[in-house]
Amino acid sequence: MKEEKRVQAPTIPFEKLYERVTAATGVSERFVHKLVNEEKHAEESNSKISTPGKKRQRKTGKQEVDNFDIGVIRRKIHEFYSVKKEIPTIPKLLSILKEDIDFKGERETLRKLLHKIGFRYKKTKSNRKVLCERNDVVAWRATYLQKIKENERGEKRPVIYLDETYIHSSHSTGKCWQGPEEDGDLEPVSKGNRWIIIHAGGEKGFVENALLVFKSNTKYGDYHDEMNSINFKKWVYEKLLPNLHEPSLIVMDNAPYHSICVNRCPNSNHSKADMQKWLEKNNVSFNEQMTKPQLYELIKRNKPAPEYEIDNLMKSHGHAILRLPPYHCDLNAIEMIWSSMKRNIADKNVGKSNVLMPQLIEDAFNKITPVQWKNICNHVKKIENEYRLKDAYLDEPFIIECQSDSETDSSDSEDELLEPVSNAGTSFKTGIPRVRPLELRDHDHNYFYKI
């Protein structure tokens, strides 16, 4: 068409309509014929031509970040205030994460990840938009750390960490020494069967005979679909409880099958009749003319604290349950044990049959000593103390010199400021020693956040 404009004459005769459309649009002539035929068929059948949806979701790159990296990111943000005493920005944070954990994403990926792990972008009283950690996550962490400290000072129950993970039968190191005539360990095309693992342990080592390994029915997807409440409760009855020989404090995450509620309340999706029935059962007065939203507000104001099936079971045997705050696997010692176990398997899994995988898993666990457990638990305690100190300093602001409004307006964007909310809106915190995370690089870990 540009050529026709230049020469002021058609380069393709108007009679060759299909050829002109092809030249103008870049699609094939065959495709143009197909569209014309579809239109004719639609006119004859009095129907419409189907077109692609207008609100298609944009495809974005996926950045895999394991739970250890999530913990590092959270602590890096805290360090900007408590150690460096400066405002963290996404460019600064991105630069540090690329160096420390080999973060592959860019600014938008990091921004989405921060939202994913519980940070929110809000305004302070100074009208500056800042990123702050969700209050419920901060409160949950504070309660968790307080109960851990109370146990250390009071009953001194042994802390037992439990969790689930998985591993593929093809799990290997990925790299090995090779020569001109030696290919080394060839990585299989298929990942093979997936094996689900559940275990528990503490400072003295693994809970004896608590290991459970079973083959998954699916090779991909979320293993939590198969590690359900029935399987978990069976493992607790048959493997865990018989081998806990003293009252213990059981630490676990908030997976759905860990948290089956026995006193569930109606939610906003329940029928009006269900809401009224619950209110009557719990002796809460209400008016028959009330609407569903009004009834639901009554339920929220009068609902009891949730009781969990597994908590009641453990309590009946003299044990206590403590749930980790969301996105804080760095406080679960057994998460680090998984990485060590998988490295042990990778070293030995050369040309092994799938049927030998349970034995490989058991042998890998046998190599992990109580001394290793003790060191990892001590590392977790350091991280706990780091959170305690930083959270305490976040409650004791000091004043720093701030830029004028005209200087800050241009930089007050969600992509840059990572300032936590304070009462004054311009407060920052004092410093503490930094605890470096263990160097655990296991990309086949059980949890992944894909952005």
Tab-separated table of C-alpha atoms in Angstrom:
chain	number	residue	atom	x	y	z
A	1	MET	CA	0.000	0.000	0.000
A	2	LYS	CA	2.888	2.364	0.691
A	3	GLU	CA	4.228	1.603	-2.776
A	4	GLU	CA	0.853	2.443	-4.327
A	5	LYS	CA	0.834	5.726	-2.442
A	6	ARG	CA	4.319	6.512	-3.692
A	7	VAL	CA	3.592	5.807	-7.379
A	8	GLN	CA	-0.001	7.061	-7.178
A	9	ALA	CA	-1.239	3.905	-8.950
A	10	PRO	CA	-2.353	0.369	-7.947
A	11	THR	CA	0.483	-2.170	-7.972
A	12	ILE	CA	-2.034	-5.038	-7.791
A	13	PRO	CA	-5.139	-4.782	-9.992
A	14	PHE	CA	-8.399	-4.183	-8.133
A	15	GLU	CA	-9.845	-7.260	-9.830
A	16	LYS	CA	-7.425	-9.439	-7.844
A	17	LEU	CA	-9.173	-8.731	-4.560
A	18	TYR	CA	-7.839	-11.719	-2.582
A	19	GLU	CA	-4.285	-10.962	-3.640
A	20	ARG	CA	-4.658	-7.336	-2.529
A	21	VAL	CA	-6.027	-8.366	0.891
A	22	THR	CA	-3.152	-10.816	1.324
A	23	ALA	CA	-0.578	-8.134	0.502
A	24	ALA	CA	-2.213	-5.629	2.867
A	25	THR	CA	-2.703	-7.930	5.868
A	26	GLY	CA	0.173	-10.389	5.555
A	27	VAL	CA	-2.094	-13.447	5.909
A	28	SER	CA	-2.278	-16.188	3.315
A	29	GLU	CA	-4.737	-16.058	0.434
A	30	ARG	CA	-6.094	-19.419	1.561
A	31	PHE	CA	-6.968	-17.952	4.956
A	32	VAL	CA	-8.787	-15.032	3.299
A	33	HIS	CA	-10.883	-17.509	1.273
A	34	LYS	CA	-11.684	-19.381	4.488
A	35	LEU	CA	-12.948	-16.222	6.206
A	36	VAL	CA	-15.117	-15.295	3.233
A	37	ASN	CA	-16.648	-18.780	3.184
A	38	GLU	CA	-17.358	-18.570	6.931
A	39	GLU	CA	-19.177	-15.275	6.408
A	40	LYS	CA	-21.292	-16.748	3.593
A	41	HIS	CA	-22.177	-19.739	5.767
A	42	ALA	CA	-23.130	-17.426	8.650
A	43	GLU	CA	-25.446	-15.408	6.403
A	44	GLU	CA	-27.128	-18.539	5.077
A	45	SER	CA	-27.649	-20.035	8.544
A	46	ASN	CA	-28.550	-16.687	10.133
A	47	SER	CA	-25.731	-17.043	12.669
A	48	LYS	CA	-22.679	-15.042	13.681
A	49	ILE	CA	-19.016	-15.607	12.935
A	50	SER	CA	-17.183	-16.707	16.069
A	51	THR	CA	-14.295	-14.439	16.993
A	52	PRO	CA	-11.585	-14.792	19.659
A	53	GLY	CA	-12.437	-13.435	23.101
A	54	LYS	CA	-11.658	-9.772	23.583
A	55	LYS	CA	-10.544	-10.127	27.218
A	56	ARG	CA	-7.792	-12.669	26.823
A	57	GLN	CA	-5.313	-12.957	29.676
A	58	ARG	CA	-1.847	-11.765	28.792
A	59	LYS	CA	0.844	-14.391	28.811
A	60	THR	CA	3.627	-13.576	31.225
A	61	GLY	CA	6.925	-15.210	31.998
A	62	LYS	CA	7.076	-17.487	35.015
A	63	GLN	CA	9.695	-17.008	37.722
A	64	GLU	CA	10.132	-19.955	40.062
A	65	VAL	CA	10.898	-18.920	43.640
A	66	ASP	CA	11.156	-21.497	46.404
A	67	ASN	CA	10.220	-20.922	50.028
A	68	PHE	CA	13.783	-20.240	51.142
A	69	ASP	CA	14.000	-17.403	48.631
A	70	ILE	CA	10.681	-16.049	49.929
A	71	GLY	CA	12.204	-15.869	53.417
A	72	VAL	CA	15.312	-14.135	52.071
A	73	ILE	CA	13.215	-11.512	50.248
A	74	ARG	CA	11.211	-10.768	53.389
A	75	ARG	CA	14.339	-10.361	55.512
A	76	LYS	CA	16.065	-8.219	52.864
A	77	ILE	CA	13.224	-5.697	53.035
A	78	HIS	CA	13.516	-5.601	56.837
A	79	GLU	CA	17.282	-5.111	56.600
A	80	PHE	CA	16.876	-1.906	54.609
A	81	TYR	CA	15.308	-0.274	57.673
A	82	SER	CA	17.020	-2.030	60.569
A	83	VAL	CA	20.558	-2.365	59.167
A	84	LYS	CA	21.062	-0.004	56.221
A	85	LYS	CA	18.648	2.635	57.564
A	86	GLU	CA	17.480	3.641	54.121
A	87	ILE	CA	14.349	3.427	52.003
A	88	PRO	CA	14.237	0.219	49.961
A	89	THR	CA	13.170	0.564	46.353
A	90	ILE	CA	12.320	-2.142	43.887
A	91	PRO	CA	15.408	-1.378	41.757
A	92	LYS	CA	17.641	-1.637	44.855
A	93	LEU	CA	15.929	-4.796	46.076
A	94	LEU	CA	16.020	-6.335	42.607
A	95	SER	CA	19.762	-5.705	42.313
A	96	ILE	CA	20.467	-7.376	45.663
A	97	LEU	CA	18.224	-10.368	44.943
A	98	LYS	CA	19.834	-10.964	41.554
A	99	GLU	CA	23.204	-11.161	43.291
A	100	ASP	CA	22.218	-13.113	46.418
A	101	ILE	CA	19.635	-15.633	45.173
A	102	ASP	CA	20.094	-15.359	41.401
A	103	PHE	CA	16.609	-13.901	40.971
A	104	LYS	CA	15.682	-14.153	37.280
A	105	GLY	CA	12.672	-11.850	37.174
A	106	GLU	CA	12.458	-8.123	36.576
A	107	ARG	CA	10.681	-5.241	38.319
A	108	GLU	CA	7.099	-6.236	37.502
A	109	THR	CA	7.737	-9.859	38.461
A	110	LEU	CA	9.189	-8.761	41.799
A	111	ARG	CA	6.265	-6.416	42.422
A	112	LYS	CA	3.758	-9.236	41.865
A	113	LEU	CA	5.778	-11.553	44.096
A	114	LEU	CA	5.771	-9.001	46.932
A	115	HIS	CA	1.976	-8.873	46.704
A	116	LYS	CA	1.895	-12.669	46.653
A	117	ILE	CA	3.833	-13.038	49.917
A	118	GLY	CA	1.712	-10.587	51.884
A	119	PHE	CA	2.970	-7.051	51.212
A	120	ARG	CA	0.474	-4.308	50.401
A	121	TYR	CA	0.874	-0.870	48.848
A	122	LYS	CA	-0.795	1.778	51.049
A	123	LYS	CA	-0.752	5.437	51.981
A	124	THR	CA	0.613	6.803	55.244
A	125	LYS	CA	-0.502	9.940	57.054
A	126	SER	CA	2.127	11.851	55.107
A	127	ASN	CA	0.184	10.858	51.945
A	128	ARG	CA	3.140	8.857	50.625
A	129	LYS	CA	2.292	5.529	49.062
A	130	VAL	CA	4.356	2.770	50.644
A	131	LEU	CA	4.569	-1.011	50.686
A	132	CYS	CA	3.912	-2.667	54.018
A	133	GLU	CA	3.558	-6.217	55.256
A	134	ARG	CA	0.017	-7.415	55.854
A	135	ASN	CA	-1.022	-6.874	59.469
A	136	ASP	CA	-2.445	-10.370	59.841
A	137	VAL	CA	0.850	-11.939	58.714
A	138	VAL	CA	2.887	-9.733	61.075
A	139	ALA	CA	0.542	-10.500	63.976
A	140	TRP	CA	0.610	-14.231	63.223
A	141	ARG	CA	4.428	-14.187	63.182
A	142	ALA	CA	4.564	-12.261	66.468
A	143	THR	CA	2.201	-14.734	68.144
A	144	TYR	CA	4.185	-17.690	66.801
A	145	LEU	CA	7.502	-16.305	68.043
A	146	GLN	CA	5.986	-15.452	71.412
A	147	LYS	CA	4.722	-19.015	71.910
A	148	ILE	CA	8.094	-20.450	70.893
A	149	LYS	CA	9.794	-18.215	73.482
A	150	GLU	CA	7.227	-19.112	76.143
A	151	ASN	CA	7.944	-22.790	75.541
A	152	GLU	CA	11.704	-22.202	75.893
A	153	ARG	CA	11.222	-20.371	79.194
A	154	GLY	CA	8.430	-22.514	80.589
A	155	GLU	CA	7.511	-26.118	79.814
A	156	LYS	CA	10.540	-26.662	77.551
A	157	ARG	CA	8.699	-29.180	75.396
A	158	PRO	CA	10.787	-30.594	72.550
A	159	VAL	CA	9.865	-28.826	69.307
A	160	ILE	CA	8.967	-31.282	66.534
A	161	TYR	CA	8.795	-29.967	62.973
A	162	LEU	CA	6.700	-31.874	60.432
A	163	ASP	CA	6.073	-31.362	56.744
A	164	GLU	CA	5.466	-33.055	53.396
A	165	THR	CA	7.447	-32.950	50.172
A	166	TYR	CA	7.868	-34.944	46.967
A	167	ILE	CA	10.626	-36.160	44.678
A	168	HIS	CA	10.664	-37.609	41.165
A	169	SER	CA	12.302	-40.956	40.492
A	170	SER	CA	14.557	-39.237	37.926
A	171	HIS	CA	15.931	-36.728	40.457
A	172	SER	CA	19.647	-36.226	39.780
A	173	THR	CA	22.425	-33.680	40.190
A	174	GLY	CA	22.102	-32.198	36.698
A	175	LYS	CA	25.887	-31.817	36.395
A	176	CYS	CA	28.750	-34.302	36.572
A	177	TRP	CA	32.333	-34.802	35.388
A	178	GLN	CA	32.464	-36.035	31.801
A	179	GLY	CA	35.213	-36.999	29.392
A	180	PRO	CA	35.516	-37.169	25.600
A	181	GLU	CA	34.282	-40.762	25.585
A	182	GLU	CA	32.164	-40.680	28.735
A	183	ASP	CA	28.714	-39.069	28.733
A	184	GLY	CA	28.292	-39.394	32.488
A	185	ASP	CA	24.819	-39.528	34.004
A	186	LEU	CA	22.288	-38.994	31.209
A	187	GLU	CA	19.171	-37.166	32.336
A	188	PRO	CA	16.024	-39.137	31.390
A	189	VAL	CA	13.459	-37.537	29.106
A	190	SER	CA	10.607	-38.247	31.540
A	191	LYS	CA	10.663	-37.222	35.200
A	192	GLY	CA	9.235	-40.615	36.093
A	193	ASN	CA	7.005	-41.407	39.039
A	194	ARG	CA	6.568	-38.941	41.832
A	195	TRP	CA	7.005	-40.041	45.436
A	196	ILE	CA	5.333	-38.201	48.305
A	197	ILE	CA	7.242	-38.048	51.588
A	198	ILE	CA	6.151	-37.052	55.085
A	199	HIS	CA	8.390	-37.020	58.144
A	200	ALA	CA	8.991	-35.224	61.440
A	201	GLY	CA	11.967	-34.372	63.607
A	202	GLY	CA	13.629	-31.946	65.986
A	203	GLU	CA	16.918	-31.139	67.703
A	204	LYS	CA	17.498	-34.787	68.634
A	205	GLY	CA	16.946	-36.008	65.072
A	206	PHE	CA	14.069	-37.631	63.246
A	207	VAL	CA	11.081	-39.059	65.090
A	208	GLU	CA	11.815	-42.778	64.968
A	209	ASN	CA	9.734	-44.810	62.478
A	210	ALA	CA	7.745	-41.716	61.422
A	211	LEU	CA	8.822	-41.771	57.765
A	212	LEU	CA	6.049	-42.356	55.224
A	213	VAL	CA	6.774	-42.724	51.495
A	214	PHE	CA	4.164	-43.520	48.867
A	215	LYS	CA	3.910	-43.222	45.098
A	216	SER	CA	1.730	-40.482	43.696
A	217	ASN	CA	-0.911	-41.271	41.107
A	218	THR	CA	0.062	-38.162	39.147
A	219	LYS	CA	3.476	-37.063	37.933
A	220	TYR	CA	2.768	-33.343	37.923
A	221	GLY	CA	0.581	-30.778	39.635
A	222	ASP	CA	0.124	-30.109	43.325
A	223	TYR	CA	0.978	-33.075	45.543
A	224	HIS	CA	-1.341	-31.603	48.198
A	225	ASP	CA	-4.224	-33.056	46.173
A	226	GLU	CA	-3.132	-36.549	47.255
A	227	MET	CA	-1.696	-35.749	50.676
A	228	ASN	CA	-5.211	-35.132	51.995
A	229	SER	CA	-6.659	-35.008	55.505
A	230	ILE	CA	-7.409	-38.755	55.522
A	231	ASN	CA	-3.836	-39.732	54.661
A	232	PHE	CA	-2.417	-37.137	57.036
A	233	LYS	CA	-4.563	-38.229	59.980
A	234	LYS	CA	-3.719	-41.867	59.310
A	235	TRP	CA	-0.003	-40.997	59.371
A	236	VAL	CA	-0.462	-39.143	62.676
A	237	TYR	CA	-2.284	-42.108	64.237
A	238	GLU	CA	0.025	-44.843	62.956
A	239	LYS	CA	3.433	-43.193	62.628
A	240	LEU	CA	3.711	-40.009	64.657
A	241	LEU	CA	1.787	-40.414	67.917
A	242	PRO	CA	3.150	-43.893	68.810
A	243	ASN	CA	6.714	-42.560	68.508
A	244	LEU	CA	6.393	-39.332	70.502
A	245	HIS	CA	7.503	-40.450	73.947
A	246	GLU	CA	7.067	-37.120	75.759
A	247	PRO	CA	4.737	-34.114	75.499
A	248	SER	CA	5.907	-32.134	72.484
A	249	LEU	CA	5.236	-28.895	70.634
A	250	ILE	CA	4.356	-29.804	67.032
A	251	VAL	CA	5.192	-27.136	64.437
A	252	MET	CA	3.523	-27.375	61.026
A	253	ASP	CA	2.244	-25.136	58.259
A	254	ASN	CA	-1.349	-24.184	57.554
A	255	ALA	CA	-2.034	-26.631	54.708
A	256	PRO	CA	-5.770	-27.369	54.316
A	257	TYR	CA	-5.413	-31.007	55.393
A	258	HIS	CA	-3.657	-29.814	58.581
A	259	SER	CA	-6.568	-27.525	59.429
A	260	ILE	CA	-9.862	-29.406	59.213
A	261	CYS	CA	-12.210	-27.302	61.348
A	262	VAL	CA	-14.690	-29.064	63.647
A	263	ASN	CA	-16.757	-25.959	64.454
A	264	ARG	CA	-17.153	-24.394	61.026
A	265	CYS	CA	-19.444	-21.401	60.723
A	266	PRO	CA	-21.567	-20.500	57.697
A	267	ASN	CA	-19.871	-18.186	55.246
A	268	SER	CA	-21.403	-15.554	52.990
A	269	ASN	CA	-22.202	-18.183	50.339
A	270	HIS	CA	-24.412	-20.264	52.635
A	271	SER	CA	-28.172	-20.028	52.407
A	272	LYS	CA	-30.203	-17.781	54.663
A	273	ALA	CA	-31.751	-20.850	56.289
A	274	ASP	CA	-28.308	-22.241	57.183
A	275	MET	CA	-27.326	-18.934	58.751
A	276	GLN	CA	-30.514	-18.784	60.812
A	277	LYS	CA	-30.053	-22.389	61.913
A	278	TRP	CA	-26.504	-21.660	63.104
A	279	LEU	CA	-27.618	-18.569	65.018
A	280	GLU	CA	-30.403	-20.523	66.739
A	281	LYS	CA	-28.013	-23.349	67.636
A	282	ASN	CA	-25.598	-20.879	69.219
A	283	ASN	CA	-28.325	-18.921	71.066
A	284	VAL	CA	-27.803	-15.719	69.100
A	285	SER	CA	-30.974	-13.662	68.773
A	286	PHE	CA	-31.920	-12.312	65.358
A	287	ASN	CA	-34.899	-10.882	63.523
A	288	GLU	CA	-36.656	-13.030	60.937
A	289	GLN	CA	-36.747	-10.027	58.614
A	290	MET	CA	-32.959	-9.691	58.541
A	291	THR	CA	-31.246	-10.101	55.195
A	292	LYS	CA	-28.361	-12.477	54.516
A	293	PRO	CA	-25.684	-9.762	54.888
A	294	GLN	CA	-27.160	-8.767	58.256
A	295	LEU	CA	-27.249	-12.371	59.437
A	296	TYR	CA	-23.680	-12.907	58.279
A	297	GLU	CA	-22.523	-9.869	60.272
A	298	LEU	CA	-24.114	-11.432	63.363
A	299	ILE	CA	-22.303	-14.695	62.657
A	300	LYS	CA	-18.949	-12.941	62.284
A	301	ARG	CA	-19.420	-11.118	65.590
A	302	ASN	CA	-20.401	-14.274	67.472
A	303	LYS	CA	-18.390	-17.055	65.867
A	304	PRO	CA	-16.012	-18.875	68.230
A	305	ALA	CA	-12.308	-19.370	67.702
A	306	PRO	CA	-11.750	-22.212	65.212
A	307	GLU	CA	-11.099	-25.678	66.605
A	308	TYR	CA	-9.094	-28.042	64.439
A	309	GLU	CA	-9.482	-31.782	64.346
A	310	ILE	CA	-5.742	-32.469	64.478
A	311	ASP	CA	-5.271	-30.025	67.390
A	312	ASN	CA	-7.873	-31.829	69.476
A	313	LEU	CA	-6.267	-35.168	68.636
A	314	MET	CA	-2.795	-33.997	69.657
A	315	LYS	CA	-4.105	-32.327	72.797
A	316	SER	CA	-5.806	-35.558	73.888
A	317	HIS	CA	-2.359	-37.218	73.786
A	318	GLY	CA	-0.613	-34.442	75.718
A	319	HIS	CA	0.898	-32.575	72.752
A	320	ALA	CA	0.383	-29.021	71.489
A	321	ILE	CA	0.143	-27.676	67.928
A	322	LEU	CA	1.759	-24.463	66.706
A	323	ARG	CA	1.086	-23.302	63.153
A	324	LEU	CA	3.646	-21.376	61.130
A	325	PRO	CA	2.678	-17.947	59.778
A	326	PRO	CA	2.015	-17.864	56.018
A	327	TYR	CA	5.048	-17.645	53.714
A	328	HIS	CA	7.520	-18.380	56.543
A	329	CYS	CA	9.018	-21.749	55.675
A	330	ASP	CA	12.365	-20.359	56.873
A	331	LEU	CA	11.013	-20.973	60.388
A	332	ASN	CA	10.427	-24.679	59.674
A	333	ALA	CA	13.640	-26.648	60.232
A	334	ILE	CA	12.509	-29.706	58.281
A	335	GLU	CA	12.299	-27.616	55.100
A	336	MET	CA	16.104	-27.488	55.166
A	337	ILE	CA	16.266	-31.225	55.834
A	338	TRP	CA	14.389	-31.828	52.561
A	339	SER	CA	17.153	-30.107	50.614
A	340	SER	CA	19.836	-32.227	52.260
A	341	MET	CA	17.823	-35.399	51.662
A	342	LYS	CA	17.344	-34.607	47.973
A	343	ARG	CA	21.048	-33.918	47.507
A	344	ASN	CA	21.836	-37.309	49.039
A	345	ILE	CA	19.425	-38.996	46.622
A	346	ALA	CA	20.824	-37.124	43.609
A	347	ASP	CA	24.342	-38.365	44.430
A	348	LYS	CA	23.206	-42.014	44.408
A	349	ASN	CA	20.450	-41.985	41.779
A	350	VAL	CA	22.484	-43.068	38.741
A	351	GLY	CA	20.686	-45.544	36.497
A	352	LYS	CA	18.525	-46.781	39.378
A	353	SER	CA	15.178	-48.447	38.786
A	354	ASN	CA	11.997	-46.722	39.934
A	355	VAL	CA	11.243	-49.609	42.316
A	356	LEU	CA	14.438	-48.810	44.245
A	357	MET	CA	13.327	-45.244	44.996
A	358	PRO	CA	11.816	-45.954	48.460
A	359	GLN	CA	15.100	-47.529	49.561
A	360	LEU	CA	17.078	-44.584	48.152
A	361	ILE	CA	14.857	-42.198	50.118
A	362	GLU	CA	15.288	-44.172	53.337
A	363	ASP	CA	19.072	-44.336	52.875
A	364	ALA	CA	19.177	-40.579	52.245
A	365	PHE	CA	17.366	-39.910	55.522
A	366	ASN	CA	19.702	-42.264	57.400
A	367	LYS	CA	22.654	-40.079	56.368
A	368	ILE	CA	21.163	-37.060	58.137
A	369	THR	CA	22.512	-37.123	61.693
A	370	PRO	CA	21.172	-35.599	64.936
A	371	VAL	CA	24.143	-33.205	64.806
A	372	GLN	CA	22.919	-31.892	61.449
A	373	TRP	CA	19.426	-31.518	62.869
A	374	LYS	CA	20.844	-29.620	65.864
A	375	ASN	CA	22.742	-27.198	63.618
A	376	ILE	CA	19.672	-26.530	61.468
A	377	CYS	CA	17.473	-25.958	64.530
A	378	ASN	CA	20.052	-23.489	65.869
A	379	HIS	CA	19.965	-21.691	62.523
A	380	VAL	CA	16.170	-21.448	62.747
A	381	LYS	CA	16.505	-19.984	66.255
A	382	LYS	CA	18.799	-17.286	64.856
A	383	ILE	CA	16.181	-16.433	62.245
A	384	GLU	CA	13.521	-16.308	64.984
A	385	ASN	CA	15.657	-13.878	66.998
A	386	GLU	CA	16.231	-11.809	63.873
A	387	TYR	CA	12.480	-11.469	63.366
A	388	ARG	CA	11.955	-10.602	67.048
A	389	LEU	CA	14.569	-7.861	67.015
A	390	LYS	CA	13.468	-6.367	63.719
A	391	ASP	CA	9.791	-6.414	64.650
A	392	ALA	CA	10.685	-4.727	67.956
A	393	TYR	CA	12.670	-2.025	66.175
A	394	LEU	CA	9.785	-1.458	63.776
A	395	ASP	CA	7.774	-0.406	66.859
A	396	GLU	CA	10.436	2.152	67.915
A	397	PRO	CA	10.792	4.688	65.068
A	398	PHE	CA	13.428	7.368	64.810
A	399	ILE	CA	13.136	10.515	62.737
A	400	ILE	CA	15.242	11.130	59.668
A	401	GLU	CA	15.437	14.096	57.353
A	402	CYS	CA	12.945	13.774	54.505
A	403	GLN	CA	12.751	15.351	51.076
A	404	SER	CA	10.234	18.050	50.283
A	405	ASP	CA	6.901	17.117	48.742
A	406	SER	CA	7.964	18.398	45.352
A	407	GLU	CA	11.013	16.156	45.399
A	408	THR	CA	9.203	13.039	46.494
A	409	ASP	CA	6.097	13.287	44.338
A	410	SER	CA	7.934	12.102	41.255
A	411	SER	CA	9.286	8.998	42.967
A	412	ASP	CA	6.191	7.967	44.948
A	413	SER	CA	5.307	4.982	42.811
A	414	GLU	CA	4.556	1.368	43.639
A	415	ASP	CA	7.510	0.267	41.545
A	416	GLU	CA	9.988	2.067	43.781
A	417	LEU	CA	9.062	2.711	47.407
A	418	LEU	CA	9.067	-0.176	49.869
A	419	GLU	CA	8.619	1.841	53.042
A	420	PRO	CA	6.652	0.247	55.914
A	421	VAL	CA	3.753	2.153	57.400
A	422	SER	CA	4.475	4.000	60.650
A	423	ASN	CA	2.458	6.411	62.770
A	424	ALA	CA	4.352	9.419	61.492
A	425	GLY	CA	4.742	8.174	57.958
A	426	THR	CA	8.433	9.164	57.881
A	427	SER	CA	9.861	6.910	60.587
A	428	PHE	CA	12.603	4.371	60.190
A	429	LYS	CA	14.298	1.861	62.449
A	430	THR	CA	17.620	1.070	64.067
A	431	GLY	CA	19.947	-1.722	63.040
A	432	ILE	CA	20.739	-5.265	64.184
A	433	PRO	CA	23.270	-7.915	63.133
A	434	ARG	CA	22.382	-9.743	59.954
A	435	VAL	CA	21.842	-13.512	59.856
A	436	ARG	CA	22.819	-15.024	56.543
A	437	PRO	CA	20.504	-17.789	55.269
A	438	LEU	CA	21.895	-21.228	54.589
A	439	GLU	CA	22.976	-21.740	50.995
A	440	LEU	CA	20.347	-24.269	49.928
A	441	ARG	CA	19.753	-24.398	46.202
A	442	ASP	CA	17.133	-27.008	45.400
A	443	HIS	CA	14.917	-26.137	42.461
A	444	ASP	CA	12.906	-29.357	42.808
A	445	HIS	CA	11.522	-28.276	46.163
A	446	ASN	CA	7.937	-29.049	46.991
A	447	TYR	CA	6.662	-25.473	47.063
A	448	PHE	CA	6.894	-23.049	44.140
A	449	TYR	CA	5.401	-19.626	43.527
A	450	LYS	CA	4.967	-19.004	39.840
A	451	ILE	CA	4.451	-15.452	38.832
